[in-house]
PDB file of C-alpha atoms in Angstrom:
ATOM      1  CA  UNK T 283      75.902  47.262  89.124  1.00  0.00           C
ATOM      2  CA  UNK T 284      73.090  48.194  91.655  1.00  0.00           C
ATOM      3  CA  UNK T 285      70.499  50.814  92.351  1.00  0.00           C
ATOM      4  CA  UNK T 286      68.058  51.213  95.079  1.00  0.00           C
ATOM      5  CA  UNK T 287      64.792  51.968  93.955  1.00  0.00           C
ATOM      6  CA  UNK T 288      62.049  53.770  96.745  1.00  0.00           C
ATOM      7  CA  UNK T 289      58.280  54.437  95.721  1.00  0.00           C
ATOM      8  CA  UNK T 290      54.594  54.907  96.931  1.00  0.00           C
ATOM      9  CA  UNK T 291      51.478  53.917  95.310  1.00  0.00           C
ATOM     10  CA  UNK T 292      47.928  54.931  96.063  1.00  0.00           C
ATOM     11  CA  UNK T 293      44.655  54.111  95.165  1.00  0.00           C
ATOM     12  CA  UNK T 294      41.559  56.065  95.333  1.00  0.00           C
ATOM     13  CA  UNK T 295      39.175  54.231  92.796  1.00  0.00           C
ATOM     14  CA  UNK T 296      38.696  55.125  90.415  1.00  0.00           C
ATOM     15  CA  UNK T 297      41.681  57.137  90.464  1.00  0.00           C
ATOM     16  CA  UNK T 298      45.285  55.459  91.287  1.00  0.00           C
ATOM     17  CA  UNK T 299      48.609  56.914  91.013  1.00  0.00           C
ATOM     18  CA  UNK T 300      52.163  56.558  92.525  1.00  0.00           C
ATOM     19  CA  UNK T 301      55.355  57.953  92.238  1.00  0.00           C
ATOM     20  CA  UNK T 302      59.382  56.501  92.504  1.00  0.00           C
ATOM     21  CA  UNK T 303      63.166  57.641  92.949  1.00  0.00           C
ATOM     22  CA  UNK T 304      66.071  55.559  91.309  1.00  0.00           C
ATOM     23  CA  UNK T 305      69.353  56.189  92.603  1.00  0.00           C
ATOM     24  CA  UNK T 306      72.286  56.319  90.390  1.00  0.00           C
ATOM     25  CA  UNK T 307      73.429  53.006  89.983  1.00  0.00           C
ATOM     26  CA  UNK T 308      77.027  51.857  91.957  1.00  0.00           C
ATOM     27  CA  UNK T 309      79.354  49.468  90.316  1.00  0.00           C
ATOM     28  CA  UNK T 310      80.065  45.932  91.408  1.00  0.00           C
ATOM     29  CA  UNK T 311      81.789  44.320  89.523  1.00  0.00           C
ATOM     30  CA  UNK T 312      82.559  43.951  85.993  1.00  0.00           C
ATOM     31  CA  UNK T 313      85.414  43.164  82.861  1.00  0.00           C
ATOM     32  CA  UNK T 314      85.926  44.384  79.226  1.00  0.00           C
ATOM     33  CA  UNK T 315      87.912  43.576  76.248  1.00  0.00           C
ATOM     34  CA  UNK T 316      88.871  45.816  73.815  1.00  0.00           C
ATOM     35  CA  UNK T 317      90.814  46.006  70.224  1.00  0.00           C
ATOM     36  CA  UNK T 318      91.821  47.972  67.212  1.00  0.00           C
ATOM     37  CA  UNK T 319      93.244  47.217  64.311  1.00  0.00           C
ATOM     38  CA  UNK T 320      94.447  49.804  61.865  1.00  0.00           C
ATOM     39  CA  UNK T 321      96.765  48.716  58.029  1.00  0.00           C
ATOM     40  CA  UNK T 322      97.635  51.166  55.613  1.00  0.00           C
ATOM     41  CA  UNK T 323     100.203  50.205  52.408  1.00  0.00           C
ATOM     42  CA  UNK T 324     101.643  53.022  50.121  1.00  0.00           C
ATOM     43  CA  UNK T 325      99.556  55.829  52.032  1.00  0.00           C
ATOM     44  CA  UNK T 326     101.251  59.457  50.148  1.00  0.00           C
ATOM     45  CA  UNK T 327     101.944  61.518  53.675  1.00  0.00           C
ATOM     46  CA  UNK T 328     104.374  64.740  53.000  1.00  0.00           C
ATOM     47  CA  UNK T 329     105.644  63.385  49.541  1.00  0.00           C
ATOM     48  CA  UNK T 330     106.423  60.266  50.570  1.00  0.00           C
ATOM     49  CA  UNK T 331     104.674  56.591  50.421  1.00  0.00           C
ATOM     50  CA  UNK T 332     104.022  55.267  53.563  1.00  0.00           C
ATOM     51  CA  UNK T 333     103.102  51.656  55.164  1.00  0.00           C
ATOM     52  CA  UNK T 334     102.342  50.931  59.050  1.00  0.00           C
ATOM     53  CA  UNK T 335     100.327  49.022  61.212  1.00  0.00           C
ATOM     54  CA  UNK T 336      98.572  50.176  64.559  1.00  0.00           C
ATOM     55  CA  UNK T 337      96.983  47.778  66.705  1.00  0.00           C
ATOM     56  CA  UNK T 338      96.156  46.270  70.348  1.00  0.00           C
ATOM     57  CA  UNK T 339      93.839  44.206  72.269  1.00  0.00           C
ATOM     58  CA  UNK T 340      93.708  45.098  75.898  1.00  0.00           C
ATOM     59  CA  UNK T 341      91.129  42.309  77.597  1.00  0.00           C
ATOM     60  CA  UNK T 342      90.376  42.032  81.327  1.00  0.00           C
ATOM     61  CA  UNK T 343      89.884  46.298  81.543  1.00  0.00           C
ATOM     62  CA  UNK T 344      87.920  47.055  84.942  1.00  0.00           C
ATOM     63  CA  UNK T 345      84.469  48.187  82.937  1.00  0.00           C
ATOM     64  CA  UNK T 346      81.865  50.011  84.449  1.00  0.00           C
ATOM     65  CA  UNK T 347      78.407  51.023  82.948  1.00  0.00           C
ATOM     66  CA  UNK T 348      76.149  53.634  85.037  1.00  0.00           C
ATOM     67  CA  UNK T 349      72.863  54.165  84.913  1.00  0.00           C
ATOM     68  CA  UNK T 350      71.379  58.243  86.135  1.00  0.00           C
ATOM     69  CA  UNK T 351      68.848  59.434  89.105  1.00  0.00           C
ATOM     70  CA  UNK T 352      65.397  59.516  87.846  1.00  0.00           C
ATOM     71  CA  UNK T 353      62.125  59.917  89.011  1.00  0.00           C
ATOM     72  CA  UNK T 354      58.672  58.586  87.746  1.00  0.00           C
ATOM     73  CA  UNK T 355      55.056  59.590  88.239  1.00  0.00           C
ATOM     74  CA  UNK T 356      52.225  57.201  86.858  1.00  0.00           C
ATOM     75  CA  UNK T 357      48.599  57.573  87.145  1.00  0.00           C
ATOM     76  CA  UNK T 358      45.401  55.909  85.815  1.00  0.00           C
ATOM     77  CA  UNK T 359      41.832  56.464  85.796  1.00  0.00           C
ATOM     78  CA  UNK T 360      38.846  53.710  85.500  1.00  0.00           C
ATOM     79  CA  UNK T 361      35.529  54.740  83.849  1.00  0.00           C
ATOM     80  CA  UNK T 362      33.589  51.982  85.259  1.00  0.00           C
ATOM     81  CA  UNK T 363      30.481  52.832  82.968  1.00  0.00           C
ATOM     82  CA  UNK T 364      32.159  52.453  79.607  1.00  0.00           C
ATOM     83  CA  UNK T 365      34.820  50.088  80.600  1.00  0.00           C
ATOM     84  CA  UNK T 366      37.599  52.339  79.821  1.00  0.00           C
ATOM     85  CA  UNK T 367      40.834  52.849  81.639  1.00  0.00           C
ATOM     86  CA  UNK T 368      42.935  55.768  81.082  1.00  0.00           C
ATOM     87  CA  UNK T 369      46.953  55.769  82.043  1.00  0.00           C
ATOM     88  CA  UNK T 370      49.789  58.220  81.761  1.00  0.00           C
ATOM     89  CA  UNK T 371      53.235  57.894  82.987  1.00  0.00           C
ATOM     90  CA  UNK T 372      56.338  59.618  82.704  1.00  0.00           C
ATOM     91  CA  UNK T 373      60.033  59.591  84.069  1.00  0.00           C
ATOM     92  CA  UNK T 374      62.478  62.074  84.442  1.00  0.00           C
ATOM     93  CA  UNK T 375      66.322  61.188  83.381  1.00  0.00           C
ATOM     94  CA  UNK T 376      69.096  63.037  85.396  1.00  0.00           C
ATOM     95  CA  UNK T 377      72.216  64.081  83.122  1.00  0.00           C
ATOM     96  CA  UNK T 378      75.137  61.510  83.319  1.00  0.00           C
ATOM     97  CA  UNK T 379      78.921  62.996  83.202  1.00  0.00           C
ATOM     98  CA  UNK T 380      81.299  61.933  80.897  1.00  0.00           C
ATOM     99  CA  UNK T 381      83.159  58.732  82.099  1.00  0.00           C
ATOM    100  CA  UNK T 382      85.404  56.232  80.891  1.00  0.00           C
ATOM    101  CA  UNK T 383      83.413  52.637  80.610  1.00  0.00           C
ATOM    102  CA  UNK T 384      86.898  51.459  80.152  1.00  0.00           C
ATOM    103  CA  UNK T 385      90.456  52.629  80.602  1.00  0.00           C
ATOM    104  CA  UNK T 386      93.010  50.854  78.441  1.00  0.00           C
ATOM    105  CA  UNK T 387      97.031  50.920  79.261  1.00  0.00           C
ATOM    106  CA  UNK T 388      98.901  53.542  77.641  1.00  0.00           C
ATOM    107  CA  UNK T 389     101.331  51.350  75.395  1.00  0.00           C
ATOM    108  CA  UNK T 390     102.770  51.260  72.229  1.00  0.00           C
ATOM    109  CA  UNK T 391     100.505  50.755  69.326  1.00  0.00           C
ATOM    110  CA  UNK T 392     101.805  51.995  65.738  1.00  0.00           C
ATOM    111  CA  UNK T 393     104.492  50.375  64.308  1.00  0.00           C
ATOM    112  CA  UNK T 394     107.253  51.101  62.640  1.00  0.00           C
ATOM    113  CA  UNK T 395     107.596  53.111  66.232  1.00  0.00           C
ATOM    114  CA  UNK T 396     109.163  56.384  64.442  1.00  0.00           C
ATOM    115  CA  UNK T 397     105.837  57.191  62.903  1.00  0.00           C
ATOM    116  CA  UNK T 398     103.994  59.602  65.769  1.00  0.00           C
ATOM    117  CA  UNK T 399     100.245  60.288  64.796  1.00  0.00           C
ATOM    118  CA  UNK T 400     100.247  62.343  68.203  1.00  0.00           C
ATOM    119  CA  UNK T 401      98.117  60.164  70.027  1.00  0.00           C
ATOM    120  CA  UNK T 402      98.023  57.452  72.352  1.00  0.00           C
ATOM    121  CA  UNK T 403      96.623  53.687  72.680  1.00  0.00           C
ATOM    122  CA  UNK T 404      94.859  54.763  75.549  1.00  0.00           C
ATOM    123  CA  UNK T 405      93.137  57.439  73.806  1.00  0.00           C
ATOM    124  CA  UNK T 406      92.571  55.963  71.178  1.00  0.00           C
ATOM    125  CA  UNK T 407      91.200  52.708  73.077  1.00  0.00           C
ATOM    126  CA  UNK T 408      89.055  54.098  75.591  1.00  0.00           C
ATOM    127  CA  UNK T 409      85.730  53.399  75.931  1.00  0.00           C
ATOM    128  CA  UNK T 410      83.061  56.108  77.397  1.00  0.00           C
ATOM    129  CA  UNK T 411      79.940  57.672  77.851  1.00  0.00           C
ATOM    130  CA  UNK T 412      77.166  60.239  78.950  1.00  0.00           C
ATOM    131  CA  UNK T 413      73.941  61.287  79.296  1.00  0.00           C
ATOM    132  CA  UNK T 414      71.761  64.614  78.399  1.00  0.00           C
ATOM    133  CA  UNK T 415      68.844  64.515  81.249  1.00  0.00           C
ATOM    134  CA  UNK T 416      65.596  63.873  79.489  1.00  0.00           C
ATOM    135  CA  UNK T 417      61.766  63.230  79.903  1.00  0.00           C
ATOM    136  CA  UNK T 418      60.217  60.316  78.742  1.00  0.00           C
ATOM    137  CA  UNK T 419      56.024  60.022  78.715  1.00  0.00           C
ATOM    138  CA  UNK T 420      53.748  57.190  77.671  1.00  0.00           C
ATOM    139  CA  UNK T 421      49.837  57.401  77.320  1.00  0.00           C
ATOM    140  CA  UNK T 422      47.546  54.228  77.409  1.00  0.00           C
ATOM    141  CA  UNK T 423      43.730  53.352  76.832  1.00  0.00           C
ATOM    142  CA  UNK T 424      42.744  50.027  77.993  1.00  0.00           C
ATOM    143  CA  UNK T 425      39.318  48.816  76.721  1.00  0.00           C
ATOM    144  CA  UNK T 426      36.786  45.865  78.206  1.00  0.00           C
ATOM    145  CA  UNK T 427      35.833  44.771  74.775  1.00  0.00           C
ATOM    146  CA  UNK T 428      33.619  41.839  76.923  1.00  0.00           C
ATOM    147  CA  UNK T 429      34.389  39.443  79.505  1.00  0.00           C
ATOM    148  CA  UNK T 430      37.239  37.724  77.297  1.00  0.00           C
ATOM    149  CA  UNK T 431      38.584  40.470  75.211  1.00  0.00           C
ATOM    150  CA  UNK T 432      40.533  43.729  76.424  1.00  0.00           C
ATOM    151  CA  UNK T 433      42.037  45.622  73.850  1.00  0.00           C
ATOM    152  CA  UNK T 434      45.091  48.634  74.807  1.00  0.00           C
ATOM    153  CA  UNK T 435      46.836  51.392  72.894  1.00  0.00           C
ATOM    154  CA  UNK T 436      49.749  53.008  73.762  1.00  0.00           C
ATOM    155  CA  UNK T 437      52.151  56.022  72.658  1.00  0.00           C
ATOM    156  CA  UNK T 438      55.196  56.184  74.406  1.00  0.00           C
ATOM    157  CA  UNK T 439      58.624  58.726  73.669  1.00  0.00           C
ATOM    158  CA  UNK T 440      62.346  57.449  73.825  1.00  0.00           C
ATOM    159  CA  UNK T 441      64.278  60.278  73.567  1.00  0.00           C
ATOM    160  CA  UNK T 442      68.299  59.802  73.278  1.00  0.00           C
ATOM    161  CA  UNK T 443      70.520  61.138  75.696  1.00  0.00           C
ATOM    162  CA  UNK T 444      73.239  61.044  73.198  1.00  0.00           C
ATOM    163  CA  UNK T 445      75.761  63.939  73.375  1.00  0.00           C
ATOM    164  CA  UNK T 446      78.294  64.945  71.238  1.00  0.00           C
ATOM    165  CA  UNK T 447      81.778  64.666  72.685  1.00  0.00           C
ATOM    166  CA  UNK T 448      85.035  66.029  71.161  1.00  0.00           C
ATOM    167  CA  UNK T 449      86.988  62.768  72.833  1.00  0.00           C
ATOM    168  CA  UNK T 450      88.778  59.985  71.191  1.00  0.00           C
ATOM    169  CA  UNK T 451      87.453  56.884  71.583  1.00  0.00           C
ATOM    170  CA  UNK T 452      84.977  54.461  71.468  1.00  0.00           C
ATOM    171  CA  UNK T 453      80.857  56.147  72.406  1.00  0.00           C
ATOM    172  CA  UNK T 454      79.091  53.356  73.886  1.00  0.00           C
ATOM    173  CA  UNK T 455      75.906  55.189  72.268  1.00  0.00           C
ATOM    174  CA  UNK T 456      75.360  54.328  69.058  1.00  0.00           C
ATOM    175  CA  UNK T 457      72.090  56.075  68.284  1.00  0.00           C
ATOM    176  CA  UNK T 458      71.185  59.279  68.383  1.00  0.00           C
ATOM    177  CA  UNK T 459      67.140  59.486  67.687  1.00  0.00           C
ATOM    178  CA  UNK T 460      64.382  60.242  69.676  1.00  0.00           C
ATOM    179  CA  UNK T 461      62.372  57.423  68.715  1.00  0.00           C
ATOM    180  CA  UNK T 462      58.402  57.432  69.372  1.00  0.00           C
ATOM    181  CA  UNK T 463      56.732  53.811  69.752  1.00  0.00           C
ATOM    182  CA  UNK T 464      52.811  53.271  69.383  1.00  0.00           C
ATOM    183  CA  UNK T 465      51.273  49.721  70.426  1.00  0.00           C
ATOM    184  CA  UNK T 466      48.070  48.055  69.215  1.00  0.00           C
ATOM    185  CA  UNK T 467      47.168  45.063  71.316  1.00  0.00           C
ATOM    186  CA  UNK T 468      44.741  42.722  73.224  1.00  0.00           C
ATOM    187  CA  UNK T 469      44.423  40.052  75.584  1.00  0.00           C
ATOM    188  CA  UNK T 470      41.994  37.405  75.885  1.00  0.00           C
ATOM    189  CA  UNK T 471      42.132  35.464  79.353  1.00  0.00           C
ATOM    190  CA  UNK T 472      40.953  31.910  80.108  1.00  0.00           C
ATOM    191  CA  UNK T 473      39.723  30.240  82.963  1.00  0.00           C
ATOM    192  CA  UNK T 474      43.481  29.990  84.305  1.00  0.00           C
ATOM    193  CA  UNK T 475      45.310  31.908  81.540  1.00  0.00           C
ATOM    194  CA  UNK T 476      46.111  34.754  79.934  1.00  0.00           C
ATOM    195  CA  UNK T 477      47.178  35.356  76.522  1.00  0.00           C
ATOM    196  CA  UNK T 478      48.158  38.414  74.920  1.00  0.00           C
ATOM    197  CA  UNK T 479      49.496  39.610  71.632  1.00  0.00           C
ATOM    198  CA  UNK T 480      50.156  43.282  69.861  1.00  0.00           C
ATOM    199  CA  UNK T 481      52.255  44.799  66.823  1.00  0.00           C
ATOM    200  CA  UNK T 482      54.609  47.852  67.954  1.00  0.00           C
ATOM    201  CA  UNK T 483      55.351  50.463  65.421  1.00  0.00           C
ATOM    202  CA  UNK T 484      58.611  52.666  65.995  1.00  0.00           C
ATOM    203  CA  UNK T 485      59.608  55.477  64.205  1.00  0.00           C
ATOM    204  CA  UNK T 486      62.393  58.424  64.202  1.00  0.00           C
ATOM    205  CA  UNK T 487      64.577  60.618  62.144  1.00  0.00           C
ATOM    206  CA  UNK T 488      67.489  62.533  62.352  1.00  0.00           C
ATOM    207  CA  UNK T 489      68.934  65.257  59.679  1.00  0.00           C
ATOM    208  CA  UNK T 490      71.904  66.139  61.142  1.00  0.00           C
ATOM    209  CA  UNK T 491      73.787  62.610  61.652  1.00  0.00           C
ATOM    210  CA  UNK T 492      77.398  62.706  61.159  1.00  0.00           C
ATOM    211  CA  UNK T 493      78.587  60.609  58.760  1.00  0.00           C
ATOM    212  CA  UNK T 494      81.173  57.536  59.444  1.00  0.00           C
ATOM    213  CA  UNK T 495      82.852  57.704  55.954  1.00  0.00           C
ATOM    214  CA  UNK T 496      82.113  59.732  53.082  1.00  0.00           C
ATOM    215  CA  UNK T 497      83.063  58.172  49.922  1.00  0.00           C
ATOM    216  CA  UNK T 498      82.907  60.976  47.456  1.00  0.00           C
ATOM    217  CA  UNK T 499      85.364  63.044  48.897  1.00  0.00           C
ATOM    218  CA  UNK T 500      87.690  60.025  50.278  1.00  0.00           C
ATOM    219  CA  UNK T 501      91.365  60.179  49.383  1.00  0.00           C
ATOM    220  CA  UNK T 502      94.690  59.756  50.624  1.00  0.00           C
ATOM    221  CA  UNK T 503      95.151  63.135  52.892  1.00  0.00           C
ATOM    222  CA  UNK T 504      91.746  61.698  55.074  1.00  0.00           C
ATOM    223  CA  UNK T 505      93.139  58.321  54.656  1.00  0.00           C
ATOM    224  CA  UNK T 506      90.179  57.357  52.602  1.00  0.00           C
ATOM    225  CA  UNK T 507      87.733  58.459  55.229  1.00  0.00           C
ATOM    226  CA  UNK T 508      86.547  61.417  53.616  1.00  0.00           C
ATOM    227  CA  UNK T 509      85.501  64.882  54.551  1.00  0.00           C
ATOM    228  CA  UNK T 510      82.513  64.311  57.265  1.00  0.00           C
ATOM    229  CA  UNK T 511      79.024  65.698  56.273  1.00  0.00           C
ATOM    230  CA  UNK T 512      76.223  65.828  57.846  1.00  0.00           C
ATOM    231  CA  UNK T 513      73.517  62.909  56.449  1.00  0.00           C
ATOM    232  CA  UNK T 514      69.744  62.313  57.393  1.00  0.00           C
ATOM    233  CA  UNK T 515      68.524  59.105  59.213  1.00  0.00           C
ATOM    234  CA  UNK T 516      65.414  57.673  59.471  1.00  0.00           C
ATOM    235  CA  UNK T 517      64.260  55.398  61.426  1.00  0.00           C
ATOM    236  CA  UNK T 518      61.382  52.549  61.362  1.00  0.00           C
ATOM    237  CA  UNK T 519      60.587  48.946  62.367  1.00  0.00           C
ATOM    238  CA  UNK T 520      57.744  46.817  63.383  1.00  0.00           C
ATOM    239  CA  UNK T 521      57.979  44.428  66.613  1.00  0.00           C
ATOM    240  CA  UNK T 522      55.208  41.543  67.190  1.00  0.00           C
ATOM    241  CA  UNK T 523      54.264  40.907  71.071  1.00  0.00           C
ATOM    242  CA  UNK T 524      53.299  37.924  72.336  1.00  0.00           C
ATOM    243  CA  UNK T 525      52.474  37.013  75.893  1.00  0.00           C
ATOM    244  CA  UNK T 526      51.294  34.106  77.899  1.00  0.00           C
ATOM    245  CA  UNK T 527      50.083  33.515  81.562  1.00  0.00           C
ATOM    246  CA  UNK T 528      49.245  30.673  83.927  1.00  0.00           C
ATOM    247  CA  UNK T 529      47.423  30.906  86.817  1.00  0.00           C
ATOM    248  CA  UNK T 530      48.447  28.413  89.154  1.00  0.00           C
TER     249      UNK T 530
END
């Protein structure tokens, strides 16, 4: 895929700012593969025990991811007297239609072929997605600890765009959290290098996630699935950053 991406900086020490437009992204080229396999042996439908077997591989689908129109604003301020520079950012996330990612061929797919779940391979095959529109916002402090050492911290939001579709299917999102990342770093530069290192903390929760299976109330009329309930997620992991830079 592409996108064009247009912006404008300016700088009026000690203040500097700028702002930029993404276009939605345009495909250009792009393949998929797909597959489901489904067994069931002595299943009790109606009175009656019941085997079959659904399942297909489709490979070679046109696929097609798409990114939304956004726009960003960043600004920063220097206090040259203490060292400190202050940043803020944030970008604005256009809502994405639903769309198929990829379209599968509508063929047969449970076997024996008298049993008729009322749905298709295709609709059960297809792959999509979409997007809420959102606003994402990061604050930073960068600090001149002395001529070697700067030291930054950071808070920045990653809110989902998840939605909840009635479709059948495959949704390419798999996570719906608004997840909130803080950053405690430094850098300490050379006489032609730079080398910088930080620990991220994320964290997010959920209480309303729908559940996948639920095994306390799986039995043969849910085909072992379960009645879905809502469940709570939470969320929470630890990323170390390292960096390196040569001047040449």
């Amino acid at each position: 895929r592409g996108f064009g991406k247009f912006g404008l900086a300016a700088d009026y020490s000690p203040v500097r700012f700028g702002v930029a437009v993404t276009t939605p992204s345009f495909d250009i080229t792009g393949d998929g593969e797909v597959t489901s396999d489904l067994t069931a042996t002595d299943i009790l439908i109606d009175g009656e025990l019941t085997s079959f077997t659904g399942n297909d591989r489709q490979e070679s689908l046109d696929a097609e991811i798409r990114s939304p129109f956004s726009v960003s604003f960043g600004a920063e301020y220097d206090i040259e007297a203490s060292g400190t520079t202050l940043a803020f950012s944030g970008e604005y996330f256009a809502e994405r239609d639903p769309y198929n990612v990829m379209t599968p061929e509508n063929r047969p797919f449970f076997r024996p072929s008298g049993i008729d779940f009322g749905i298709t391979s295709r609709e059960l095959l297809q792959v999509y997605a979409s997007g809420s529109d959102v606003v994402n916002f990061a604050l930073a402090v960068e600090q001149e600890l002395n001529e070697k050492w700067t030291g930054y911290l950071s808070v920045r939001v990653d809110q989902s765009t998840h939605e909840d579709l009635d479709i059948e299917g495959y949704d390419v999102a798999a996570l719906d959290v608004d997840l909130y990342h803080v950053v405690l770093g430094a850098s300490y530069k050379g006489e032609r290098s730079e080398t910088a290192f930080g620990l991220q903390y994320s964290f997010g929760s959920e209480d309303d996630i729908d559940q996948v299976t639920d095994f306390d109330s799986a039995d043969e009329s849910n085909f072992f699935g379960g009645e879905d309930r809502e469940s709570e997620l939470d969320f929470n992991a630890l990323t170390l950053l390292l960096g390196y830079t040569y001047f040449f």
